[in-house]
């Protein structure tokens, strides 16, 4: 790998690590220790701009894989990052009723906390200075966090369906000049079924194989 590419990737991973660490720290403090915060919506409103920026920035990682800057599967990267951003931008950021649900801050915590282990591992690998503890955490922390995240994603999707059905937002009804229809709640219900079994199975299997190989 060229020095310029290594420098760029190290800087990118460092920025993301700092960003997601700050989100994780805030959420842990707000959820567990701050008695002044009384609602999920308060937490969401405080952390949303920061988290949205760093989560959206992750789309660059799909491009990294596509152009060969990093290894991995473009499909796995796109499904994981695209799925998170769909839930974040369309279901959480755009539906006030969802923002008030108790599980939304916990979902953001699950998404953010796993990155606090992933990015340091990437940085140490880029610097050719692998630390056993970082490697261990990178390949074991996901065991509780990923299943919890899948359940929290499912709850978030399910809680959005009524609002989307009532508003018709992001859906296209017939008749129209393009003779085309699209019903987002139906797509989300399909995604929900795929998330619960096939997609989660593929993702967890992929992570398990990675962990098994890395921790030999």
PDB file of C-alpha atoms in Angstrom:
ATOM      1  CA  UNK A   1       0.000   0.000   0.000  1.00  0.00           C
ATOM      2  CA  UNK A   2       1.312   3.450  -0.936  1.00  0.00           C
ATOM      3  CA  UNK A   3       2.265   5.745   1.928  1.00  0.00           C
ATOM      4  CA  UNK A   4      -0.322   8.323   0.827  1.00  0.00           C
ATOM      5  CA  UNK A   5      -3.102   5.715   0.951  1.00  0.00           C
ATOM      6  CA  UNK A   6      -1.936   4.481   4.341  1.00  0.00           C
ATOM      7  CA  UNK A   7      -1.843   8.036   5.690  1.00  0.00           C
ATOM      8  CA  UNK A   8      -5.323   8.794   4.335  1.00  0.00           C
ATOM      9  CA  UNK A   9      -6.847   5.606   5.776  1.00  0.00           C
ATOM     10  CA  UNK A  10      -5.178   6.154   9.141  1.00  0.00           C
ATOM     11  CA  UNK A  11      -6.535   9.709   9.302  1.00  0.00           C
ATOM     12  CA  UNK A  12     -10.021   8.580   8.231  1.00  0.00           C
ATOM     13  CA  UNK A  13     -10.143   5.782  10.808  1.00  0.00           C
ATOM     14  CA  UNK A  14      -8.857   8.111  13.529  1.00  0.00           C
ATOM     15  CA  UNK A  15     -11.552  10.697  12.764  1.00  0.00           C
ATOM     16  CA  UNK A  16     -14.249   8.016  12.854  1.00  0.00           C
ATOM     17  CA  UNK A  17     -12.890   6.537  16.074  1.00  0.00           C
ATOM     18  CA  UNK A  18     -12.946   9.930  17.793  1.00  0.00           C
ATOM     19  CA  UNK A  19     -16.428  10.656  16.462  1.00  0.00           C
ATOM     20  CA  UNK A  20     -18.050   7.378  17.472  1.00  0.00           C
ATOM     21  CA  UNK A  21     -16.219   7.355  20.809  1.00  0.00           C
ATOM     22  CA  UNK A  22     -17.682  10.757  21.642  1.00  0.00           C
ATOM     23  CA  UNK A  23     -21.164   9.506  20.747  1.00  0.00           C
ATOM     24  CA  UNK A  24     -20.687   6.358  22.836  1.00  0.00           C
ATOM     25  CA  UNK A  25     -19.407   8.313  25.834  1.00  0.00           C
ATOM     26  CA  UNK A  26     -22.326  10.741  25.695  1.00  0.00           C
ATOM     27  CA  UNK A  27     -24.917   7.965  25.402  1.00  0.00           C
ATOM     28  CA  UNK A  28     -23.462   5.897  28.235  1.00  0.00           C
ATOM     29  CA  UNK A  29     -23.429   8.953  30.483  1.00  0.00           C
ATOM     30  CA  UNK A  30     -26.936  10.044  29.458  1.00  0.00           C
ATOM     31  CA  UNK A  31     -28.512   6.597  29.720  1.00  0.00           C
ATOM     32  CA  UNK A  32     -26.830   5.408  32.894  1.00  0.00           C
ATOM     33  CA  UNK A  33     -25.749   8.396  34.968  1.00  0.00           C
ATOM     34  CA  UNK A  34     -27.472  11.666  34.015  1.00  0.00           C
ATOM     35  CA  UNK A  35     -30.632  12.099  36.077  1.00  0.00           C
ATOM     36  CA  UNK A  36     -31.426  15.412  34.365  1.00  0.00           C
ATOM     37  CA  UNK A  37     -32.227  13.727  31.045  1.00  0.00           C
ATOM     38  CA  UNK A  38     -35.716  12.322  31.279  1.00  0.00           C
ATOM     39  CA  UNK A  39     -36.636  11.214  27.767  1.00  0.00           C
ATOM     40  CA  UNK A  40     -35.305   9.318  24.779  1.00  0.00           C
ATOM     41  CA  UNK A  41     -36.139  12.280  22.570  1.00  0.00           C
ATOM     42  CA  UNK A  42     -33.922  14.587  24.641  1.00  0.00           C
ATOM     43  CA  UNK A  43     -31.034  12.192  24.153  1.00  0.00           C
ATOM     44  CA  UNK A  44     -31.765  11.850  20.438  1.00  0.00           C
ATOM     45  CA  UNK A  45     -31.916  15.619  19.907  1.00  0.00           C
ATOM     46  CA  UNK A  46     -28.610  16.122  21.698  1.00  0.00           C
ATOM     47  CA  UNK A  47     -26.670  13.443  19.835  1.00  0.00           C
ATOM     48  CA  UNK A  48     -28.380  13.301  16.428  1.00  0.00           C
ATOM     49  CA  UNK A  49     -26.310  15.877  14.450  1.00  0.00           C
ATOM     50  CA  UNK A  50     -23.006  14.411  15.584  1.00  0.00           C
ATOM     51  CA  UNK A  51     -24.004  10.788  15.085  1.00  0.00           C
ATOM     52  CA  UNK A  52     -25.679  11.453  11.729  1.00  0.00           C
ATOM     53  CA  UNK A  53     -22.497  13.040  10.381  1.00  0.00           C
ATOM     54  CA  UNK A  54     -20.194  10.160  11.301  1.00  0.00           C
ATOM     55  CA  UNK A  55     -22.700   7.473  10.333  1.00  0.00           C
ATOM     56  CA  UNK A  56     -23.286   9.014   6.890  1.00  0.00           C
ATOM     57  CA  UNK A  57     -19.545   9.410   6.396  1.00  0.00           C
ATOM     58  CA  UNK A  58     -19.238   5.626   6.520  1.00  0.00           C
ATOM     59  CA  UNK A  59     -20.532   5.394   2.932  1.00  0.00           C
ATOM     60  CA  UNK A  60     -16.956   6.258   1.958  1.00  0.00           C
ATOM     61  CA  UNK A  61     -15.987   2.803   3.211  1.00  0.00           C
ATOM     62  CA  UNK A  62     -18.025   1.147   0.459  1.00  0.00           C
ATOM     63  CA  UNK A  63     -16.037   3.192  -2.053  1.00  0.00           C
ATOM     64  CA  UNK A  64     -12.801   2.163  -0.333  1.00  0.00           C
ATOM     65  CA  UNK A  65     -13.639  -1.489  -0.991  1.00  0.00           C
ATOM     66  CA  UNK A  66     -14.826  -0.892  -4.563  1.00  0.00           C
ATOM     67  CA  UNK A  67     -11.606   0.857  -5.611  1.00  0.00           C
ATOM     68  CA  UNK A  68      -9.411  -1.674  -3.829  1.00  0.00           C
ATOM     69  CA  UNK A  69      -8.165   0.663  -1.136  1.00  0.00           C
ATOM     70  CA  UNK A  70      -9.324  -1.800   1.526  1.00  0.00           C
ATOM     71  CA  UNK A  71     -10.252  -5.461   1.482  1.00  0.00           C
ATOM     72  CA  UNK A  72     -13.596  -7.055   2.206  1.00  0.00           C
ATOM     73  CA  UNK A  73     -16.907  -7.585   0.497  1.00  0.00           C
ATOM     74  CA  UNK A  74     -18.580  -4.569  -1.156  1.00  0.00           C
ATOM     75  CA  UNK A  75     -21.953  -6.271  -0.679  1.00  0.00           C
ATOM     76  CA  UNK A  76     -21.470  -6.831   3.057  1.00  0.00           C
ATOM     77  CA  UNK A  77     -20.262  -3.235   3.471  1.00  0.00           C
ATOM     78  CA  UNK A  78     -23.171  -1.794   1.500  1.00  0.00           C
ATOM     79  CA  UNK A  79     -25.827  -3.896   3.249  1.00  0.00           C
ATOM     80  CA  UNK A  80     -24.534  -2.983   6.693  1.00  0.00           C
ATOM     81  CA  UNK A  81     -23.849   0.710   6.092  1.00  0.00           C
ATOM     82  CA  UNK A  82     -26.807   1.236   3.759  1.00  0.00           C
ATOM     83  CA  UNK A  83     -29.201  -0.483   6.146  1.00  0.00           C
ATOM     84  CA  UNK A  84     -28.073   1.645   9.077  1.00  0.00           C
ATOM     85  CA  UNK A  85     -28.360   4.864   7.101  1.00  0.00           C
ATOM     86  CA  UNK A  86     -31.803   3.975   5.780  1.00  0.00           C
ATOM     87  CA  UNK A  87     -33.022   3.424   9.332  1.00  0.00           C
ATOM     88  CA  UNK A  88     -31.271   6.557  10.592  1.00  0.00           C
ATOM     89  CA  UNK A  89     -32.252   9.067   7.906  1.00  0.00           C
ATOM     90  CA  UNK A  90     -35.710   7.880   6.870  1.00  0.00           C
ATOM     91  CA  UNK A  91     -37.097   6.249   9.998  1.00  0.00           C
ATOM     92  CA  UNK A  92     -35.435   8.013  12.941  1.00  0.00           C
ATOM     93  CA  UNK A  93     -34.401  11.479  11.763  1.00  0.00           C
ATOM     94  CA  UNK A  94     -37.581  12.012   9.757  1.00  0.00           C
ATOM     95  CA  UNK A  95     -40.282  10.580  12.051  1.00  0.00           C
ATOM     96  CA  UNK A  96     -40.788  12.441  15.325  1.00  0.00           C
ATOM     97  CA  UNK A  97     -42.798   9.597  16.869  1.00  0.00           C
ATOM     98  CA  UNK A  98     -39.884   7.192  16.445  1.00  0.00           C
ATOM     99  CA  UNK A  99     -37.442   9.607  18.085  1.00  0.00           C
ATOM    100  CA  UNK A 100     -39.402   9.308  21.334  1.00  0.00           C
ATOM    101  CA  UNK A 101     -39.067   5.525  21.581  1.00  0.00           C
ATOM    102  CA  UNK A 102     -36.903   4.244  24.434  1.00  0.00           C
ATOM    103  CA  UNK A 103     -34.945   1.891  22.199  1.00  0.00           C
ATOM    104  CA  UNK A 104     -33.628   4.537  19.775  1.00  0.00           C
ATOM    105  CA  UNK A 105     -30.765   5.777  22.033  1.00  0.00           C
ATOM    106  CA  UNK A 106     -29.843   2.167  22.750  1.00  0.00           C
ATOM    107  CA  UNK A 107     -29.755   1.406  19.026  1.00  0.00           C
ATOM    108  CA  UNK A 108     -27.448   4.363  18.408  1.00  0.00           C
ATOM    109  CA  UNK A 109     -25.305   3.160  21.320  1.00  0.00           C
ATOM    110  CA  UNK A 110     -25.062  -0.330  19.797  1.00  0.00           C
ATOM    111  CA  UNK A 111     -24.085   1.099  16.409  1.00  0.00           C
ATOM    112  CA  UNK A 112     -21.532   3.497  17.904  1.00  0.00           C
ATOM    113  CA  UNK A 113     -19.936   1.251  20.504  1.00  0.00           C
ATOM    114  CA  UNK A 114     -18.967  -1.467  18.030  1.00  0.00           C
ATOM    115  CA  UNK A 115     -17.050   1.134  16.023  1.00  0.00           C
ATOM    116  CA  UNK A 116     -14.971   1.968  19.099  1.00  0.00           C
ATOM    117  CA  UNK A 117     -13.375  -1.465  18.682  1.00  0.00           C
ATOM    118  CA  UNK A 118     -13.291  -1.630  14.885  1.00  0.00           C
ATOM    119  CA  UNK A 119     -11.472   1.595  14.059  1.00  0.00           C
ATOM    120  CA  UNK A 120      -8.573   1.171  16.543  1.00  0.00           C
ATOM    121  CA  UNK A 121      -8.009  -2.287  15.076  1.00  0.00           C
ATOM    122  CA  UNK A 122      -7.811  -0.818  11.574  1.00  0.00           C
ATOM    123  CA  UNK A 123      -5.423   1.905  12.742  1.00  0.00           C
ATOM    124  CA  UNK A 124      -3.094  -0.564  14.448  1.00  0.00           C
ATOM    125  CA  UNK A 125      -3.136  -2.776  11.338  1.00  0.00           C
ATOM    126  CA  UNK A 126      -2.290   0.159   9.078  1.00  0.00           C
ATOM    127  CA  UNK A 127       0.616   1.078  11.338  1.00  0.00           C
ATOM    128  CA  UNK A 128       1.780  -2.562  11.426  1.00  0.00           C
ATOM    129  CA  UNK A 129       1.562  -2.465  15.192  1.00  0.00           C
ATOM    130  CA  UNK A 130      -1.028  -4.988  16.244  1.00  0.00           C
ATOM    131  CA  UNK A 131      -2.080  -4.991  19.882  1.00  0.00           C
ATOM    132  CA  UNK A 132      -3.492  -8.279  21.176  1.00  0.00           C
ATOM    133  CA  UNK A 133      -6.148  -6.642  23.356  1.00  0.00           C
ATOM    134  CA  UNK A 134      -7.445  -4.512  20.475  1.00  0.00           C
ATOM    135  CA  UNK A 135      -7.554  -7.568  18.204  1.00  0.00           C
ATOM    136  CA  UNK A 136      -9.363  -9.588  20.863  1.00  0.00           C
ATOM    137  CA  UNK A 137     -11.963  -6.871  21.452  1.00  0.00           C
ATOM    138  CA  UNK A 138     -12.438  -6.313  17.712  1.00  0.00           C
ATOM    139  CA  UNK A 139     -13.384  -9.952  17.238  1.00  0.00           C
ATOM    140  CA  UNK A 140     -15.334 -10.616  20.438  1.00  0.00           C
ATOM    141  CA  UNK A 141     -17.205  -7.404  21.316  1.00  0.00           C
ATOM    142  CA  UNK A 142     -19.643  -8.029  18.477  1.00  0.00           C
ATOM    143  CA  UNK A 143     -21.017 -11.189  20.140  1.00  0.00           C
ATOM    144  CA  UNK A 144     -23.435  -9.273  22.422  1.00  0.00           C
ATOM    145  CA  UNK A 145     -23.587  -6.016  20.439  1.00  0.00           C
ATOM    146  CA  UNK A 146     -24.598  -7.293  16.984  1.00  0.00           C
ATOM    147  CA  UNK A 147     -27.585  -9.418  18.124  1.00  0.00           C
ATOM    148  CA  UNK A 148     -28.743  -6.557  20.359  1.00  0.00           C
ATOM    149  CA  UNK A 149     -28.417  -4.169  17.420  1.00  0.00           C
ATOM    150  CA  UNK A 150     -30.474  -6.457  15.175  1.00  0.00           C
ATOM    151  CA  UNK A 151     -33.297  -6.613  17.735  1.00  0.00           C
ATOM    152  CA  UNK A 152     -33.204  -2.830  18.253  1.00  0.00           C
ATOM    153  CA  UNK A 153     -33.230  -2.225  14.482  1.00  0.00           C
ATOM    154  CA  UNK A 154     -36.284  -4.474  14.168  1.00  0.00           C
ATOM    155  CA  UNK A 155     -38.085  -2.550  16.927  1.00  0.00           C
ATOM    156  CA  UNK A 156     -37.262   0.751  15.222  1.00  0.00           C
ATOM    157  CA  UNK A 157     -38.528  -0.424  11.835  1.00  0.00           C
ATOM    158  CA  UNK A 158     -41.724  -1.815  13.331  1.00  0.00           C
ATOM    159  CA  UNK A 159     -42.407   1.395  15.255  1.00  0.00           C
ATOM    160  CA  UNK A 160     -42.154   3.467  12.055  1.00  0.00           C
ATOM    161  CA  UNK A 161     -44.688   1.532   9.985  1.00  0.00           C
ATOM    162  CA  UNK A 162     -47.834   3.180  11.366  1.00  0.00           C
ATOM    163  CA  UNK A 163     -46.532   6.718  10.773  1.00  0.00           C
ATOM    164  CA  UNK A 164     -45.344   5.909   7.252  1.00  0.00           C
ATOM    165  CA  UNK A 165     -48.647   4.224   6.431  1.00  0.00           C
ATOM    166  CA  UNK A 166     -50.653   7.208   7.664  1.00  0.00           C
ATOM    167  CA  UNK A 167     -48.534   9.874   5.975  1.00  0.00           C
ATOM    168  CA  UNK A 168     -47.784   8.067   2.732  1.00  0.00           C
ATOM    169  CA  UNK A 169     -44.336   9.641   2.835  1.00  0.00           C
ATOM    170  CA  UNK A 170     -41.730   8.134   0.514  1.00  0.00           C
ATOM    171  CA  UNK A 171     -44.467   6.077  -1.183  1.00  0.00           C
ATOM    172  CA  UNK A 172     -45.845   6.568  -4.702  1.00  0.00           C
ATOM    173  CA  UNK A 173     -49.458   5.729  -5.497  1.00  0.00           C
ATOM    174  CA  UNK A 174     -51.193   5.039  -8.779  1.00  0.00           C
ATOM    175  CA  UNK A 175     -52.363   6.587 -10.996  1.00  0.00           C
ATOM    176  CA  UNK A 176     -49.417   8.730 -12.071  1.00  0.00           C
ATOM    177  CA  UNK A 177     -47.722   9.673 -15.335  1.00  0.00           C
ATOM    178  CA  UNK A 178     -44.957   7.116 -14.841  1.00  0.00           C
ATOM    179  CA  UNK A 179     -47.458   4.317 -14.128  1.00  0.00           C
ATOM    180  CA  UNK A 180     -45.299   3.342 -11.179  1.00  0.00           C
ATOM    181  CA  UNK A 181     -46.137   2.577  -7.569  1.00  0.00           C
ATOM    182  CA  UNK A 182     -43.979   2.164  -4.508  1.00  0.00           C
ATOM    183  CA  UNK A 183     -45.090   1.435  -0.947  1.00  0.00           C
ATOM    184  CA  UNK A 184     -42.332   1.957   1.620  1.00  0.00           C
ATOM    185  CA  UNK A 185     -44.101   0.192   4.532  1.00  0.00           C
ATOM    186  CA  UNK A 186     -44.335  -2.977   2.427  1.00  0.00           C
ATOM    187  CA  UNK A 187     -40.638  -2.754   1.557  1.00  0.00           C
ATOM    188  CA  UNK A 188     -39.781  -2.258   5.225  1.00  0.00           C
ATOM    189  CA  UNK A 189     -41.884  -5.239   6.238  1.00  0.00           C
ATOM    190  CA  UNK A 190     -39.977  -7.304   3.688  1.00  0.00           C
ATOM    191  CA  UNK A 191     -36.681  -5.908   4.978  1.00  0.00           C
ATOM    192  CA  UNK A 192     -37.794  -6.730   8.516  1.00  0.00           C
ATOM    193  CA  UNK A 193     -38.365 -10.363   7.574  1.00  0.00           C
ATOM    194  CA  UNK A 194     -35.005 -10.510   5.815  1.00  0.00           C
ATOM    195  CA  UNK A 195     -33.286  -8.759   8.726  1.00  0.00           C
ATOM    196  CA  UNK A 196     -34.573 -11.172  11.326  1.00  0.00           C
ATOM    197  CA  UNK A 197     -33.354 -14.300   9.593  1.00  0.00           C
ATOM    198  CA  UNK A 198     -31.394 -14.370   6.302  1.00  0.00           C
ATOM    199  CA  UNK A 199     -29.535 -11.051   6.562  1.00  0.00           C
ATOM    200  CA  UNK A 200     -28.702 -11.401  10.246  1.00  0.00           C
ATOM    201  CA  UNK A 201     -27.612 -15.003   9.706  1.00  0.00           C
ATOM    202  CA  UNK A 202     -25.286 -13.994   6.863  1.00  0.00           C
ATOM    203  CA  UNK A 203     -23.863 -11.071   8.829  1.00  0.00           C
ATOM    204  CA  UNK A 204     -23.303 -13.039  12.030  1.00  0.00           C
ATOM    205  CA  UNK A 205     -21.844 -15.987  10.100  1.00  0.00           C
ATOM    206  CA  UNK A 206     -19.476 -13.629   8.300  1.00  0.00           C
ATOM    207  CA  UNK A 207     -18.360 -12.102  11.605  1.00  0.00           C
ATOM    208  CA  UNK A 208     -17.962 -15.510  13.225  1.00  0.00           C
ATOM    209  CA  UNK A 209     -15.717 -16.764  10.416  1.00  0.00           C
ATOM    210  CA  UNK A 210     -13.637 -13.595  10.619  1.00  0.00           C
ATOM    211  CA  UNK A 211     -13.313 -13.947  14.393  1.00  0.00           C
ATOM    212  CA  UNK A 212     -12.398 -17.615  14.203  1.00  0.00           C
ATOM    213  CA  UNK A 213      -9.624 -16.940  11.702  1.00  0.00           C
ATOM    214  CA  UNK A 214      -8.301 -13.853  13.491  1.00  0.00           C
ATOM    215  CA  UNK A 215      -8.141 -15.423  16.951  1.00  0.00           C
ATOM    216  CA  UNK A 216      -6.438 -18.685  15.983  1.00  0.00           C
TER     217      UNK A 216
END
